[in-house]
Amino acid sequence: MAGENGRPLLGIAYKVIYVLSVTIMLTIIKSIKGIPLWELMFFRSFLSVIPVGLYLAFRGELLGSFRTNKPLGHLTRTLLGLATMGLTFLAVRALPLPEAVTLQYTQPLFVVALSAIILREKVPAFRWAAVAVGFVGVLVIMGPKLTLLSTGSVSPGQLAGATAALAAAATLATNILVMGSLVRTESSATIVLWFWMYSSMLLALTLPLGWVVPDLKKTLLLTVAAFLGGFSQLLMGESLRNAPASTTAPFEYSSLIFAAVLGYVVFGDVLDATSLAGAALVVASGLAILWRERRVTVVLPD
């Protein structure tokens, strides 16, 4: 999507702040103990509409943004979004923050694979090579931590966390394909509001599964996390408004720096040399796909 005003530096700035907001949100989610996953998801979804709603009301677009002709499309997008959210929360709870974030960098690789499987697109060998490099990076990151190779057993928590992170990347990639059809007729505000409405109703149904009444500290943390979630959606919209997605996409990887710093300061997580090497392979594969896509989409003169 081309930026409406063609201000790439401003678009990049918004993207970096967006990435920082999401990383802080995940740090808060990881720090909250004793709250069921579905309750975390409810608060994250329900309260996030406050900053978005205030912004749309200020622009006079709140009521009009609810209009849609694709309620089922929004429901599909919501179900995929909830799957991504839940799996991401599981991953950050089970893994060191930098590794949980890094494993989700595999999302461009899943987009390539799913485009071939679902959309029947012809995927060039270059993209498959990039996918292979990214997969090697995942093995480098997680191999030493999954004790299968050395002891014949697997740490259940680490295996669950790694599986959740990769599954989150896969559901996000699927969601991107679904969003590709929605954005042709739906505004970003409409997509955000329908996600809020559907997700809040669906997650409220988890109340019988057992919710925990949070104390004041956890309530404040849940509120901040939700506000950051909503705020980040506004930042992403402003980023796309000012610069093409292909320009700002590489700055998604700044989350590794933020996650490494926050993970060390808050949880004492250290990204070791092996994990850094694996992260470099995953990042390189994603950037290679991005670089290739930008080259093949250039329109050459007749």
XYZ file of C-alpha atoms in Angstrom:
302
model
C 0.000 0.000 0.000
C 1.511 3.271 -1.003
C 1.610 6.028 1.557
C -0.956 8.700 0.852
C 1.487 11.518 1.568
C 4.742 9.861 0.590
C 6.578 10.582 3.847
C 8.755 7.498 4.336
C 10.712 8.721 7.366
C 7.504 9.473 9.244
C 6.095 6.097 8.199
C 9.223 4.372 9.488
C 9.008 6.279 12.776
C 5.413 5.170 13.260
C 6.403 1.582 12.448
C 9.220 1.535 15.004
C 6.935 2.979 17.711
C 4.329 0.375 16.736
C 6.879 -2.417 17.143
C 7.990 -1.025 20.510
C 4.364 -0.812 21.706
C 3.659 -4.426 20.748
C 6.874 -5.629 22.434
C 6.035 -3.775 25.654
C 2.527 -5.270 25.526
C 3.962 -8.791 25.236
C 6.373 -8.050 28.093
C 3.436 -7.064 30.290
C 1.464 -10.161 29.277
C 4.458 -12.356 30.135
C 4.802 -10.672 33.545
C 1.175 -11.258 34.609
C 0.895 -14.494 36.550
C -2.169 -16.389 37.713
C -4.607 -15.091 35.078
C -6.054 -17.655 32.619
C -5.097 -17.242 28.987
C -8.661 -16.611 27.791
C -9.131 -13.887 30.414
C -5.937 -12.164 29.273
C -7.235 -12.297 25.720
C -10.615 -10.847 26.723
C -9.128 -7.825 28.484
C -6.645 -7.311 25.653
C -9.483 -7.298 23.112
C -12.246 -5.537 25.039
C -10.292 -2.601 26.468
C -8.236 -1.987 23.330
C -11.217 -0.319 21.657
C -10.983 2.694 23.995
C -8.012 4.441 22.293
C -9.276 3.387 18.861
C -12.824 4.573 19.601
C -11.633 7.922 20.943
C -9.474 8.446 17.872
C -12.309 7.619 15.467
C -14.771 9.750 17.427
C -12.345 12.674 17.247
C -12.220 12.242 13.464
C -16.015 11.852 13.278
C -15.682 8.338 11.817
C -16.804 6.115 14.694
C -20.380 5.229 13.706
C -19.692 5.086 9.981
C -16.822 2.668 10.544
C -19.232 -0.062 11.675
C -20.853 -0.287 8.226
C -19.876 -3.421 6.314
C -21.148 -5.844 3.720
C -18.803 -8.630 4.832
C -19.734 -9.726 8.356
C -18.647 -13.316 7.649
C -15.307 -12.127 6.315
C -14.769 -10.195 9.535
C -15.720 -13.268 11.565
C -13.108 -15.360 9.736
C -10.524 -12.656 10.304
C -11.479 -12.514 14.004
C -11.136 -16.265 14.525
C -7.697 -16.232 12.927
C -6.745 -13.148 14.925
C -7.800 -14.768 18.192
C -5.816 -17.890 17.317
C -2.749 -15.742 16.655
C -3.216 -13.809 19.893
C -3.699 -16.894 22.042
C -0.748 -18.738 20.529
C 1.463 -15.667 20.877
C 0.553 -15.280 24.548
C 1.295 -18.980 25.096
C 4.681 -18.579 23.412
C 5.793 -15.558 25.447
C 4.744 -17.317 28.636
C 6.730 -20.458 27.823
C 9.847 -19.053 26.134
C 12.333 -16.258 26.766
C 10.869 -13.114 25.232
C 13.537 -12.639 22.496
C 13.123 -16.216 21.250
C 9.319 -16.052 21.227
C 9.522 -12.855 19.169
C 12.184 -14.227 16.821
C 10.244 -17.399 16.008
C 7.326 -15.277 14.835
C 9.614 -13.786 12.181
C 8.850 -16.982 10.275
C 5.524 -15.421 9.228
C 6.809 -14.356 5.744
C 7.947 -17.940 5.200
C 4.464 -19.247 5.950
C 2.986 -16.658 3.589
C 5.109 -18.104 0.793
C 4.144 -21.686 1.613
C 0.450 -20.940 2.082
C 0.321 -18.914 -1.129
C 1.452 -22.022 -2.963
C -0.897 -24.382 -1.118
C -4.069 -22.286 -0.742
C -3.866 -19.806 -3.606
C -2.124 -22.220 -5.990
C 0.447 -19.567 -6.790
C 3.610 -20.589 -8.580
C 6.407 -19.982 -6.085
C 9.870 -19.406 -7.596
C 12.845 -21.415 -6.398
C 14.365 -18.291 -4.817
C 11.478 -17.986 -2.369
C 11.614 -21.675 -1.462
C 15.348 -21.286 -0.814
C 14.602 -18.380 1.527
C 12.010 -20.524 3.313
C 14.608 -23.275 3.739
C 17.138 -20.814 5.211
C 14.510 -19.522 7.629
C 13.664 -23.062 8.708
C 17.346 -23.745 9.392
C 17.368 -20.591 11.516
C 14.475 -21.925 13.586
C 16.353 -25.196 14.156
C 19.477 -23.272 15.212
C 17.481 -21.223 17.726
C 15.511 -24.050 19.290
C 17.753 -27.080 18.733
C 20.050 -26.643 21.761
C 17.094 -25.861 24.021
C 14.998 -28.865 23.079
C 16.786 -31.688 24.839
C 15.662 -34.350 22.358
C 19.064 -34.536 20.618
C 21.120 -34.823 23.784
C 18.920 -36.782 26.175
C 16.218 -38.341 24.037
C 13.524 -36.287 25.750
C 11.862 -32.964 25.069
C 11.201 -30.196 27.562
C 7.383 -29.967 27.413
C 7.280 -26.259 28.192
C 9.863 -25.281 25.598
C 8.370 -27.547 22.964
C 4.900 -26.111 23.627
C 6.271 -22.565 23.456
C 8.149 -23.150 20.218
C 5.159 -24.894 18.653
C 2.863 -22.059 19.736
C 5.185 -19.391 18.317
C 5.431 -21.135 14.956
C 1.688 -21.809 14.882
C 1.060 -18.133 15.651
C 3.216 -17.191 12.671
C 1.236 -19.610 10.503
C -2.173 -18.292 11.608
C -0.936 -14.719 11.123
C 0.173 -15.590 7.609
C -3.260 -17.093 6.903
C -4.892 -13.991 8.341
C -2.835 -11.814 6.005
C -4.206 -13.731 3.037
C -7.764 -13.259 4.336
C -7.114 -9.570 5.018
C -5.951 -9.200 1.445
C -9.546 -9.640 0.294
C -11.099 -7.587 3.104
C -9.021 -4.457 2.579
C -10.302 -4.125 -0.977
C -13.657 -2.917 0.322
C -13.228 -2.378 4.081
C -11.420 0.454 5.866
C -8.831 -0.241 8.559
C -11.194 1.233 11.164
C -13.997 -1.125 10.102
C -11.701 -4.138 10.369
C -10.509 -3.075 13.837
C -14.011 -2.398 15.174
C -15.518 -5.635 13.891
C -12.603 -7.578 15.367
C -13.239 -5.874 18.708
C -16.970 -6.639 18.596
C -16.639 -10.284 17.557
C -13.644 -11.070 19.782
C -15.198 -9.485 22.879
C -18.413 -11.492 22.449
C -16.605 -14.768 21.792
C -14.121 -14.365 24.637
C -16.901 -13.387 27.067
C -18.235 -16.927 26.541
C -15.126 -18.248 28.329
C -16.375 -16.905 31.684
C -17.685 -20.371 32.746
C -14.186 -21.786 32.190
C -13.056 -19.865 35.234
C -11.905 -16.284 35.482
C -9.750 -14.859 38.268
C -10.567 -11.490 39.799
C -7.311 -9.545 39.294
C -5.890 -7.368 42.044
C -5.256 -3.669 41.473
C -1.737 -4.147 40.091
C -2.813 -6.796 37.587
C -5.833 -4.727 36.586
C -3.581 -1.770 35.812
C -1.192 -4.001 33.847
C -4.063 -5.535 31.863
C -5.391 -2.058 31.084
C -2.000 -0.795 29.926
C -1.477 -3.904 27.774
C -4.907 -3.473 26.167
C -4.356 0.237 25.531
C -0.988 -0.540 23.939
C -2.720 -3.124 21.760
C -5.262 -0.586 20.548
C -2.669 2.172 20.251
C -0.455 -0.089 18.149
C -3.260 -0.570 15.605
C -3.500 3.203 15.198
C 0.261 3.439 14.786
C 0.247 0.767 12.087
C -2.470 2.646 10.218
C -0.490 5.897 10.394
C 2.631 4.085 9.248
C 0.851 2.782 6.148
C -0.692 6.200 5.582
C 2.746 7.788 5.304
C 4.882 5.122 3.637
C 4.534 1.917 1.589
C 4.444 -1.315 3.567
C 7.488 -2.532 1.629
C 9.449 0.465 2.938
C 8.592 -0.053 6.588
C 8.495 -3.882 6.707
C 12.223 -4.374 7.475
C 11.825 -2.295 10.636
C 9.595 -5.033 12.043
C 12.850 -6.729 12.993
C 13.656 -3.935 15.443
C 11.410 -5.899 17.819
C 14.320 -8.304 18.337
C 16.368 -5.454 19.827
C 13.472 -4.287 22.004
C 12.674 -7.865 23.088
C 16.316 -8.567 23.926
C 16.574 -5.432 26.085
C 13.203 -5.851 27.820
C 13.707 -9.586 28.228
C 17.033 -8.995 29.980
C 15.900 -6.073 32.153
C 12.537 -7.522 33.223
C 13.098 -11.305 33.187
C 16.871 -11.776 33.013
C 16.552 -13.495 29.611
C 19.791 -13.541 27.655
C 19.912 -14.096 23.894
C 22.974 -16.325 23.503
C 25.285 -16.551 20.485
C 23.480 -19.593 19.052
C 20.108 -17.856 19.238
C 21.591 -14.730 17.653
C 22.955 -16.807 14.779
C 19.573 -18.460 14.256
C 17.805 -15.097 14.484
C 20.162 -13.737 11.815
C 19.187 -16.574 9.460
C 15.454 -16.061 10.063
C 15.737 -12.293 9.598
C 17.888 -12.706 6.487
C 15.366 -15.074 4.910
C 12.505 -12.658 5.556
C 14.455 -9.706 4.178
C 15.465 -11.735 1.123
C 11.815 -12.473 0.357
C 10.973 -8.779 0.819
C 13.852 -7.663 -1.417
C 12.880 -10.149 -4.107
C 9.230 -9.093 -3.982
C 10.152 -5.435 -4.383
C 12.291 -6.229 -7.429
C 9.760 -8.402 -9.232
C 6.950 -5.899 -8.705
C 8.808 -3.018 -10.364
C 6.928 -1.978 -13.515
C 9.351 -1.771 -16.391
C 8.751 0.667 -19.273
C 7.633 -0.793 -22.609
